[in-house]
mmCIF file of C-alpha atoms in Angstrom:
data_model
loop_
_atom_site.group_PDB
_atom_site.id
_atom_site.type_symbol
_atom_site.label_atom_id
_atom_site.label_comp_id
_atom_site.label_asym_id
_atom_site.label_seq_id
_atom_site.Cartn_x
_atom_site.Cartn_y
_atom_site.Cartn_z
ATOM 1 C CA MET A 1 147.261 17.069 -31.149
ATOM 2 C CA ALA A 2 146.450 17.378 -34.708
ATOM 3 C CA VAL A 3 148.688 18.815 -37.492
ATOM 4 C CA VAL A 4 148.021 19.389 -41.148
ATOM 5 C CA SER A 5 149.391 16.354 -43.086
ATOM 6 C CA THR A 6 151.929 16.997 -45.784
ATOM 7 C CA SER A 7 150.843 13.997 -47.716
ATOM 8 C CA LEU A 8 147.429 12.632 -48.547
ATOM 9 C CA THR A 9 148.804 9.287 -49.748
ATOM 10 C CA GLY A 10 148.892 6.071 -47.920
ATOM 11 C CA ALA A 11 146.222 3.867 -46.127
ATOM 12 C CA GLY A 12 143.504 5.324 -43.982
ATOM 13 C CA SER A 13 139.976 6.548 -44.087
ATOM 14 C CA GLN A 14 138.868 9.546 -46.041
ATOM 15 C CA LEU A 15 138.596 11.487 -42.840
ATOM 16 C CA SER A 16 141.810 10.601 -41.195
ATOM 17 C CA GLY A 17 143.696 11.092 -44.367
ATOM 18 C CA HIS A 18 143.548 14.866 -43.824
ATOM 19 C CA PHE A 19 145.310 14.862 -40.504
ATOM 20 C CA SER A 20 148.493 13.402 -39.051
ATOM 21 C CA ALA A 21 149.672 13.325 -35.603
ATOM 22 C CA LEU A 22 152.405 14.368 -33.140
ATOM 23 C CA ARG A 23 151.885 11.182 -31.136
ATOM 24 C CA LYS A 24 152.499 8.454 -33.675
ATOM 25 C CA SER A 25 155.741 7.436 -31.969
ATOM 26 C CA PHE A 26 155.223 5.959 -28.539
ATOM 27 C CA LEU A 27 157.707 4.415 -26.137
ATOM 28 C CA LYS A 28 156.435 1.664 -23.855
ATOM 29 C CA LEU A 29 156.794 2.510 -20.225
ATOM 30 C CA ASP A 30 157.602 0.179 -17.399
ATOM 31 C CA ASN A 31 154.993 0.078 -14.625
ATOM 32 C CA SER A 32 156.341 2.068 -11.555
ATOM 33 C CA ASN A 33 155.826 0.906 -7.977
ATOM 34 C CA SER A 34 157.065 4.141 -6.623
ATOM 35 C CA ASN A 35 155.456 5.297 -3.469
ATOM 36 C CA SER A 36 155.858 9.075 -4.366
ATOM 37 C CA THR A 37 154.559 11.114 -7.185
ATOM 38 C CA GLN A 38 157.957 12.671 -7.535
ATOM 39 C CA SER A 39 159.690 9.322 -8.002
ATOM 40 C CA PHE A 40 156.986 8.450 -10.566
ATOM 41 C CA PHE A 41 157.822 11.540 -12.521
ATOM 42 C CA GLN A 42 161.565 10.840 -12.433
ATOM 43 C CA ASN A 43 160.730 7.280 -13.702
ATOM 44 C CA VAL A 44 158.686 8.599 -16.570
ATOM 45 C CA ASP A 45 161.396 11.087 -17.442
ATOM 46 C CA SER A 46 164.060 8.365 -17.482
ATOM 47 C CA HIS A 47 162.094 6.209 -19.855
ATOM 48 C CA LEU A 48 160.898 8.817 -22.351
ATOM 49 C CA ARG A 49 163.799 9.280 -24.693
ATOM 50 C CA LEU A 50 163.887 9.560 -28.467
ATOM 51 C CA SER A 51 166.926 9.103 -30.655
ATOM 52 C CA SER A 52 168.317 12.250 -32.038
ATOM 53 C CA SER A 53 168.743 10.541 -35.381
ATOM 54 C CA ARG A 54 164.993 10.400 -35.942
ATOM 55 C CA LYS A 55 163.505 12.370 -38.731
ATOM 56 C CA GLY A 56 162.193 15.767 -37.808
ATOM 57 C CA CYS A 57 158.459 16.257 -37.366
ATOM 58 C CA ARG A 58 156.123 17.638 -39.889
ATOM 59 C CA ALA A 59 155.165 21.302 -39.805
ATOM 60 C CA VAL A 60 152.964 21.879 -36.758
ATOM 61 C CA VAL A 61 150.047 24.340 -36.969
ATOM 62 C CA THR A 62 150.291 26.218 -33.576
ATOM 63 C CA MET A 63 147.156 25.480 -31.640
ATOM 64 C CA ALA A 64 144.938 28.070 -30.015
ATOM 65 C CA GLY A 65 146.569 29.833 -27.131
ATOM 66 C CA SER A 66 149.549 27.647 -26.407
ATOM 67 C CA GLY A 67 148.891 24.380 -28.353
ATOM 68 C CA LYS A 68 149.474 22.467 -25.085
ATOM 69 C CA PHE A 69 148.015 19.115 -24.162
ATOM 70 C CA PHE A 70 144.860 19.739 -21.998
ATOM 71 C CA VAL A 71 144.020 17.909 -18.826
ATOM 72 C CA GLY A 72 140.880 19.030 -16.998
ATOM 73 C CA GLY A 73 139.208 17.670 -13.799
ATOM 74 C CA ASN A 74 135.490 18.126 -13.354
ATOM 75 C CA TRP A 75 134.686 17.694 -9.660
ATOM 76 C CA LYS A 76 130.969 17.962 -10.272
ATOM 77 C CA CYS A 77 128.702 18.280 -7.208
ATOM 78 C CA ASN A 78 131.037 16.757 -4.794
ATOM 79 C CA GLY A 79 133.331 17.667 -1.807
ATOM 80 C CA THR A 80 133.348 19.566 1.362
ATOM 81 C CA LYS A 81 135.488 22.344 2.598
ATOM 82 C CA ASP A 82 137.892 19.919 4.312
ATOM 83 C CA SER A 83 138.117 17.402 1.344
ATOM 84 C CA ILE A 84 138.494 20.232 -1.076
ATOM 85 C CA SER A 85 141.490 21.582 1.042
ATOM 86 C CA LYS A 86 143.028 18.152 0.906
ATOM 87 C CA LEU A 87 142.640 18.001 -2.826
ATOM 88 C CA VAL A 88 144.173 21.398 -3.231
ATOM 89 C CA SER A 89 147.086 20.408 -0.937
ATOM 90 C CA ASP A 90 147.895 17.420 -3.148
ATOM 91 C CA LEU A 91 147.845 19.479 -6.214
ATOM 92 C CA ASN A 92 149.995 22.168 -4.792
ATOM 93 C CA SER A 93 152.602 19.561 -3.808
ATOM 94 C CA ALA A 94 153.362 18.587 -7.357
ATOM 95 C CA THR A 95 155.853 20.118 -9.663
ATOM 96 C CA LEU A 96 154.107 20.558 -13.079
ATOM 97 C CA GLU A 97 156.064 21.493 -16.248
ATOM 98 C CA SER A 98 155.033 24.145 -18.553
ATOM 99 C CA ASP A 99 153.874 22.307 -21.615
ATOM 100 C CA VAL A 100 150.617 20.906 -20.429
ATOM 101 C CA ASP A 101 147.487 22.829 -19.406
ATOM 102 C CA VAL A 102 145.858 21.621 -16.169
ATOM 103 C CA VAL A 103 142.416 22.871 -15.175
ATOM 104 C CA VAL A 104 140.206 21.936 -12.305
ATOM 105 C CA SER A 105 136.427 22.614 -11.998
ATOM 106 C CA PRO A 106 135.176 22.735 -8.405
ATOM 107 C CA PRO A 107 131.616 23.263 -7.321
ATOM 108 C CA PHE A 108 130.414 26.929 -7.449
ATOM 109 C CA VAL A 109 130.522 27.237 -3.574
ATOM 110 C CA TYR A 110 134.197 26.288 -3.482
ATOM 111 C CA LEU A 111 135.531 28.315 -6.300
ATOM 112 C CA ASP A 112 136.782 31.169 -4.222
ATOM 113 C CA GLN A 113 138.317 28.640 -1.673
ATOM 114 C CA VAL A 114 140.189 26.878 -4.438
ATOM 115 C CA LYS A 115 141.199 30.034 -6.137
ATOM 116 C CA ASN A 116 142.691 31.490 -3.021
ATOM 117 C CA SER A 117 144.538 28.282 -2.109
ATOM 118 C CA LEU A 118 145.544 26.539 -5.384
ATOM 119 C CA THR A 119 148.782 27.207 -7.329
ATOM 120 C CA GLU A 120 148.481 29.654 -10.167
ATOM 121 C CA ARG A 121 150.034 27.041 -12.407
ATOM 122 C CA ILE A 122 146.590 25.249 -12.364
ATOM 123 C CA GLU A 123 143.628 27.233 -13.756
ATOM 124 C CA ILE A 124 140.035 27.236 -12.500
ATOM 125 C CA ALA A 125 136.935 26.375 -14.501
ATOM 126 C CA ALA A 126 133.282 26.863 -13.423
ATOM 127 C CA GLN A 127 130.805 24.199 -14.221
ATOM 128 C CA ASN A 128 128.108 26.529 -15.655
ATOM 129 C CA CYS A 129 127.213 30.174 -16.361
ATOM 130 C CA TRP A 130 124.290 32.289 -17.471
ATOM 131 C CA THR A 131 123.706 33.529 -21.075
ATOM 132 C CA GLY A 132 124.368 37.159 -20.286
ATOM 133 C CA LYS A 133 124.928 39.653 -17.525
ATOM 134 C CA GLY A 134 123.661 39.157 -14.174
ATOM 135 C CA GLY A 135 120.212 40.274 -12.874
ATOM 136 C CA ALA A 136 117.023 38.820 -11.835
ATOM 137 C CA PHE A 137 117.915 35.284 -12.490
ATOM 138 C CA THR A 138 117.702 33.394 -9.202
ATOM 139 C CA GLY A 139 120.171 30.596 -8.845
ATOM 140 C CA GLU A 140 122.276 31.547 -11.751
ATOM 141 C CA ILE A 141 125.813 32.836 -11.889
ATOM 142 C CA SER A 142 127.178 35.329 -14.440
ATOM 143 C CA VAL A 143 130.375 35.301 -16.455
ATOM 144 C CA GLU A 144 131.339 38.621 -14.719
ATOM 145 C CA GLN A 145 130.999 36.980 -11.288
ATOM 146 C CA LEU A 146 133.114 33.938 -12.443
ATOM 147 C CA LYS A 147 135.818 36.266 -13.778
ATOM 148 C CA ASP A 148 135.680 38.276 -10.561
ATOM 149 C CA LEU A 149 136.572 35.075 -8.767
ATOM 150 C CA GLY A 150 139.408 34.377 -11.048
ATOM 151 C CA CYS A 151 137.941 31.645 -13.248
ATOM 152 C CA LYS A 152 139.682 31.266 -16.648
ATOM 153 C CA TRP A 153 137.276 28.603 -18.069
ATOM 154 C CA VAL A 154 133.689 27.360 -17.930
ATOM 155 C CA VAL A 155 132.406 23.816 -18.744
ATOM 156 C CA LEU A 156 129.227 24.159 -20.968
ATOM 157 C CA GLY A 157 127.052 21.558 -22.594
ATOM 158 C CA HIS A 158 127.924 18.680 -20.283
ATOM 159 C CA SER A 159 125.467 15.690 -20.703
ATOM 160 C CA GLU A 160 124.276 16.109 -17.127
ATOM 161 C CA ARG A 161 123.205 19.678 -17.981
ATOM 162 C CA ARG A 162 121.718 18.480 -21.226
ATOM 163 C CA HIS A 163 119.918 15.360 -20.199
ATOM 164 C CA ILE A 164 119.074 15.911 -16.534
ATOM 165 C CA ILE A 165 118.563 19.675 -16.374
ATOM 166 C CA GLY A 166 117.171 19.863 -19.873
ATOM 167 C CA GLU A 167 119.347 22.423 -21.562
ATOM 168 C CA ASN A 168 119.057 22.401 -25.361
ATOM 169 C CA ASP A 169 121.726 23.076 -27.983
ATOM 170 C CA GLU A 170 120.627 26.729 -28.737
ATOM 171 C CA PHE A 171 120.710 27.652 -24.988
ATOM 172 C CA ILE A 172 124.143 26.088 -24.603
ATOM 173 C CA GLY A 173 125.396 27.974 -27.622
ATOM 174 C CA LYS A 174 124.233 31.292 -26.172
ATOM 175 C CA LYS A 175 126.029 30.648 -22.999
ATOM 176 C CA ALA A 176 129.210 29.843 -24.902
ATOM 177 C CA ALA A 177 128.909 32.925 -27.111
ATOM 178 C CA TYR A 178 128.571 35.265 -24.151
ATOM 179 C CA ALA A 179 131.374 33.590 -22.109
ATOM 180 C CA LEU A 180 133.730 33.894 -25.084
ATOM 181 C CA SER A 181 132.736 37.477 -25.752
ATOM 182 C CA GLN A 182 133.858 38.271 -22.209
ATOM 183 C CA ASN A 183 137.174 36.468 -22.692
ATOM 184 C CA LEU A 184 136.219 33.431 -20.645
ATOM 185 C CA GLY A 185 137.396 30.182 -22.072
ATOM 186 C CA VAL A 186 134.885 27.505 -22.862
ATOM 187 C CA ILE A 187 135.188 23.718 -22.530
ATOM 188 C CA ALA A 188 132.398 22.812 -24.931
ATOM 189 C CA CYS A 189 130.986 19.273 -24.343
ATOM 190 C CA ILE A 190 129.380 17.089 -26.950
ATOM 191 C CA GLY A 191 128.448 13.462 -27.044
ATOM 192 C CA GLU A 192 125.819 10.805 -27.881
ATOM 193 C CA LEU A 193 123.622 8.641 -25.747
ATOM 194 C CA LEU A 194 123.955 4.820 -25.817
ATOM 195 C CA GLU A 195 120.770 4.352 -27.912
ATOM 196 C CA GLU A 196 121.976 7.059 -30.299
ATOM 197 C CA ARG A 197 125.290 5.156 -30.803
ATOM 198 C CA GLU A 198 123.505 1.864 -31.269
ATOM 199 C CA ALA A 199 121.239 3.543 -33.851
ATOM 200 C CA GLY A 200 124.278 4.720 -35.725
ATOM 201 C CA LYS A 201 123.568 8.405 -34.983
ATOM 202 C CA THR A 202 126.786 9.291 -33.223
ATOM 203 C CA PHE A 203 128.031 11.669 -35.897
ATOM 204 C CA ASP A 204 124.674 13.241 -36.375
ATOM 205 C CA VAL A 205 124.294 13.981 -32.726
ATOM 206 C CA CYS A 206 127.880 15.431 -32.270
ATOM 207 C CA PHE A 207 127.582 17.490 -35.479
ATOM 208 C CA ARG A 208 124.288 18.972 -34.460
ATOM 209 C CA GLN A 209 125.820 19.968 -31.143
ATOM 210 C CA MET A 210 128.919 21.313 -32.823
ATOM 211 C CA LYS A 211 126.695 23.485 -35.231
ATOM 212 C CA ALA A 212 124.969 25.072 -32.174
ATOM 213 C CA PHE A 213 128.296 26.235 -31.016
ATOM 214 C CA ALA A 214 129.414 27.292 -34.495
ATOM 215 C CA ASP A 215 126.182 29.308 -35.029
ATOM 216 C CA ALA A 216 126.743 31.233 -31.942
ATOM 217 C CA VAL A 217 130.364 31.753 -30.821
ATOM 218 C CA PRO A 218 132.289 34.785 -31.996
ATOM 219 C CA SER A 219 135.601 32.947 -32.209
ATOM 220 C CA TRP A 220 137.178 29.487 -31.569
ATOM 221 C CA ASP A 221 140.382 30.943 -30.131
ATOM 222 C CA ASN A 222 139.594 30.108 -26.592
ATOM 223 C CA LEU A 223 137.377 27.133 -26.961
ATOM 224 C CA VAL A 224 138.255 23.457 -26.254
ATOM 225 C CA VAL A 225 135.856 20.734 -27.545
ATOM 226 C CA ALA A 226 135.323 17.854 -25.149
ATOM 227 C CA TYR A 227 133.888 14.621 -26.662
ATOM 228 C CA GLU A 228 132.287 12.655 -23.885
ATOM 229 C CA PRO A 229 130.079 9.733 -24.918
ATOM 230 C CA VAL A 230 127.289 9.820 -22.409
ATOM 231 C CA TRP A 231 127.280 6.027 -22.116
ATOM 232 C CA ALA A 232 130.835 6.169 -20.856
ATOM 233 C CA ILE A 233 130.503 8.937 -18.220
ATOM 234 C CA GLY A 234 130.819 7.603 -14.691
ATOM 235 C CA THR A 235 129.828 4.063 -15.833
ATOM 236 C CA GLY A 236 133.277 2.526 -15.943
ATOM 237 C CA LYS A 237 132.726 1.873 -19.635
ATOM 238 C CA VAL A 238 135.098 3.641 -22.045
ATOM 239 C CA ALA A 239 135.207 4.217 -25.687
ATOM 240 C CA THR A 240 137.933 2.217 -27.277
ATOM 241 C CA PRO A 241 140.844 4.328 -28.506
ATOM 242 C CA GLU A 242 139.664 3.570 -32.088
ATOM 243 C CA GLN A 243 136.046 4.662 -31.220
ATOM 244 C CA ALA A 244 137.289 7.878 -29.669
ATOM 245 C CA GLN A 245 139.630 8.573 -32.563
ATOM 246 C CA GLU A 246 136.906 8.019 -35.009
ATOM 247 C CA VAL A 247 134.678 10.661 -33.475
ATOM 248 C CA HIS A 248 137.502 13.089 -32.934
ATOM 249 C CA VAL A 249 138.695 12.978 -36.465
ATOM 250 C CA ALA A 250 135.131 13.346 -37.652
ATOM 251 C CA VAL A 251 134.593 16.489 -35.491
ATOM 252 C CA ARG A 252 137.854 17.931 -36.778
ATOM 253 C CA ASP A 253 136.775 17.266 -40.301
ATOM 254 C CA TRP A 254 133.364 18.939 -39.598
ATOM 255 C CA LEU A 255 135.225 21.959 -38.351
ATOM 256 C CA SER A 256 137.398 22.033 -41.463
ATOM 257 C CA LYS A 257 134.336 21.896 -43.684
ATOM 258 C CA ASN A 258 131.883 24.144 -41.727
ATOM 259 C CA VAL A 259 134.215 26.669 -40.013
ATOM 260 C CA SER A 260 137.666 26.651 -41.470
ATOM 261 C CA ALA A 261 140.749 24.487 -42.017
ATOM 262 C CA GLU A 262 142.615 26.832 -39.688
ATOM 263 C CA VAL A 263 140.138 26.400 -36.799
ATOM 264 C CA ALA A 264 140.064 22.631 -37.356
ATOM 265 C CA SER A 265 143.799 22.591 -36.968
ATOM 266 C CA LYS A 266 143.945 24.827 -33.995
ATOM 267 C CA THR A 267 141.087 23.558 -31.824
ATOM 268 C CA ARG A 268 141.995 21.037 -29.075
ATOM 269 C CA ILE A 269 139.533 18.133 -29.121
ATOM 270 C CA ILE A 270 139.829 16.266 -25.717
ATOM 271 C CA TYR A 271 138.150 13.014 -24.584
ATOM 272 C CA GLY A 272 136.136 12.414 -21.349
ATOM 273 C CA GLY A 273 134.394 9.315 -20.209
ATOM 274 C CA SER A 274 135.751 6.982 -17.487
ATOM 275 C CA VAL A 275 139.268 7.903 -18.379
ATOM 276 C CA ASN A 276 141.899 6.223 -16.041
ATOM 277 C CA GLY A 277 145.445 5.259 -15.668
ATOM 278 C CA GLY A 278 144.837 2.028 -17.431
ATOM 279 C CA ASN A 279 143.490 3.430 -20.698
ATOM 280 C CA CYS A 280 144.903 7.049 -20.942
ATOM 281 C CA ALA A 281 148.169 6.008 -22.597
ATOM 282 C CA GLU A 282 146.423 4.171 -25.524
ATOM 283 C CA LEU A 283 143.948 7.001 -25.887
ATOM 284 C CA ALA A 284 146.696 9.555 -25.829
ATOM 285 C CA LYS A 285 148.487 7.908 -28.794
ATOM 286 C CA LYS A 286 145.640 8.708 -31.059
ATOM 287 C CA GLU A 287 146.114 11.350 -33.573
ATOM 288 C CA ASP A 288 143.289 13.695 -32.706
ATOM 289 C CA ILE A 289 142.929 13.241 -28.929
ATOM 290 C CA ASP A 290 144.410 16.459 -27.562
ATOM 291 C CA GLY A 291 143.772 15.832 -23.813
ATOM 292 C CA PHE A 292 141.295 14.642 -21.350
ATOM 293 C CA LEU A 293 138.335 15.770 -19.238
ATOM 294 C CA VAL A 294 138.226 13.565 -16.094
ATOM 295 C CA GLY A 295 135.100 13.434 -13.969
ATOM 296 C CA GLY A 296 134.644 13.203 -10.218
ATOM 297 C CA ALA A 297 136.397 14.269 -7.078
ATOM 298 C CA SER A 298 137.531 12.514 -3.877
ATOM 299 C CA LEU A 299 134.998 12.172 -1.061
ATOM 300 C CA LYS A 300 136.830 9.506 0.809
ATOM 301 C CA VAL A 301 140.495 8.889 -0.067
ATOM 302 C CA LEU A 302 141.780 5.350 0.348
ATOM 303 C CA PRO A 303 145.421 4.193 -0.024
ATOM 304 C CA CYS A 304 147.377 5.039 -3.250
ATOM 305 C CA TYR A 305 148.292 2.305 -5.605
ATOM 306 C CA SER A 306 150.321 2.142 -8.780
ATOM 307 C CA TYR A 307 148.163 1.314 -11.804
ATOM 308 C CA GLY A 308 149.423 1.315 -15.408
ATOM 309 C CA LEU A 309 151.150 4.432 -16.346
ATOM 310 C CA CYS A 310 149.829 6.778 -13.485
ATOM 311 C CA GLN A 311 149.772 6.855 -9.816
ATOM 312 C CA LEU A 312 146.059 6.718 -8.800
ATOM 313 C CA THR A 313 144.076 7.278 -5.686
ATOM 314 C CA ILE A 314 141.092 5.094 -5.386
ATOM 315 C CA CYS A 315 138.209 7.005 -3.986
ATOM 316 C CA GLU A 316 134.952 5.818 -2.552
ATOM 317 C CA MET A 317 132.146 7.670 -4.217
ATOM 318 C CA ASP A 318 128.454 6.726 -3.682
ATOM 319 C CA THR A 319 128.367 2.923 -3.487
ATOM 320 C CA HIS A 320 131.181 2.055 -5.868
ATOM 321 C CA LEU A 321 134.914 2.783 -6.365
ATOM 322 C CA ARG A 322 136.115 5.142 -9.052
ATOM 323 C CA ILE A 323 139.594 5.970 -10.142
ATOM 324 C CA ILE A 324 139.682 9.730 -9.609
ATOM 325 C CA SER A 325 141.235 12.498 -7.448
ATOM 326 C CA SER A 326 144.310 14.719 -7.380
ATOM 327 C CA PRO A 327 147.236 12.361 -7.704
ATOM 328 C CA PHE A 328 145.582 11.041 -10.840
ATOM 329 C CA PHE A 329 145.414 14.581 -12.296
ATOM 330 C CA ILE A 330 148.989 15.359 -11.294
ATOM 331 C CA SER A 331 150.542 12.213 -12.615
ATOM 332 C CA LEU A 332 148.364 12.114 -15.653
ATOM 333 C CA ALA A 333 149.312 15.564 -16.618
ATOM 334 C CA LEU A 334 153.073 14.857 -16.139
ATOM 335 C CA CYS A 335 152.856 11.522 -18.003
ATOM 336 C CA LEU A 336 151.237 13.215 -20.961
ATOM 337 C CA ASN A 337 153.474 16.148 -20.720
ATOM 338 C CA LYS A 338 156.674 14.192 -20.838
ATOM 339 C CA PHE A 339 155.265 11.934 -23.560
ATOM 340 C CA LEU A 340 154.257 14.898 -25.701
ATOM 341 C CA LYS A 341 157.535 16.754 -25.006
ATOM 342 C CA HIS A 342 159.730 13.883 -26.095
ATOM 343 C CA ALA A 343 157.522 12.402 -28.813
ATOM 344 C CA ARG A 344 157.264 15.287 -31.258
ATOM 345 C CA GLU A 345 159.164 13.373 -34.035
ATOM 346 C CA TYR A 346 156.702 11.803 -36.495
ATOM 347 C CA ASN A 347 157.689 8.625 -38.217
ATOM 348 C CA GLN A 348 156.780 8.960 -41.858
#
């Protein structure tokens, strides 16, 4: 979660020199072999302690809304009524603390089911919306309909909408603008293709996509930016913490220069792209990574194993295994929540 630095001295790039972090200090956790999510949480809590003698943190610019770490789960076009019910049951069984935002994004046809059965502690996001009010737009869904179902967020600009469905930057910007004008939060996705990264165009692509949002949206107060390199989505590949941080700090610097320094400081920039329990801790330590957008949902749940910092459920999807599903969301949220809560002191 970014804060404005009180000093511009010291080593670092020109971009990262403008921002410092709440997550500089990090305590290494022991792996837990607990069989229950609750025991895992207790283990995390018992290991995350900072000395009271540490220096106080630098002045924090309060982030949009609550300034909380943000963990989102995009279930994409997966699930049945039965599997969704199981997923919701698992989520409802967890005790989530207050200083992390948790959002799940079911398929449209299950929005009402999830809203009516999921704890109010976890908010609901849709996976798409129309550019304006409803009407003669076959197959579309309006912001008003989403709000009527109780949605608080909508995911827009996801690479699958851009590169498979064919949505362009301007069209996505219009969607975001209308959603925000109707007080529906937007998770605004950006990210480059593999060939664009290899051609050295990562920043160009992300800045172009950011500009489309900036040109259209009425406010940034209820907008979360999700950087998802397309080459890392669902592939098992993941950007290194350094690669992700490089883009996040560049996007924040773009916001500072093209929108305002206040918006740059407030806006949460989260990472998505094959996030799992083995890499989330290292990613979370980076200065400008304010959360995660995790893809997938469980279709066939296999036994639960302990892996790295988080309890994970290994789910069989299509023809390969992916690390996804509700115990991941629950424990990841708690892990990051505890970490953020106890690691607010910045080592100067």
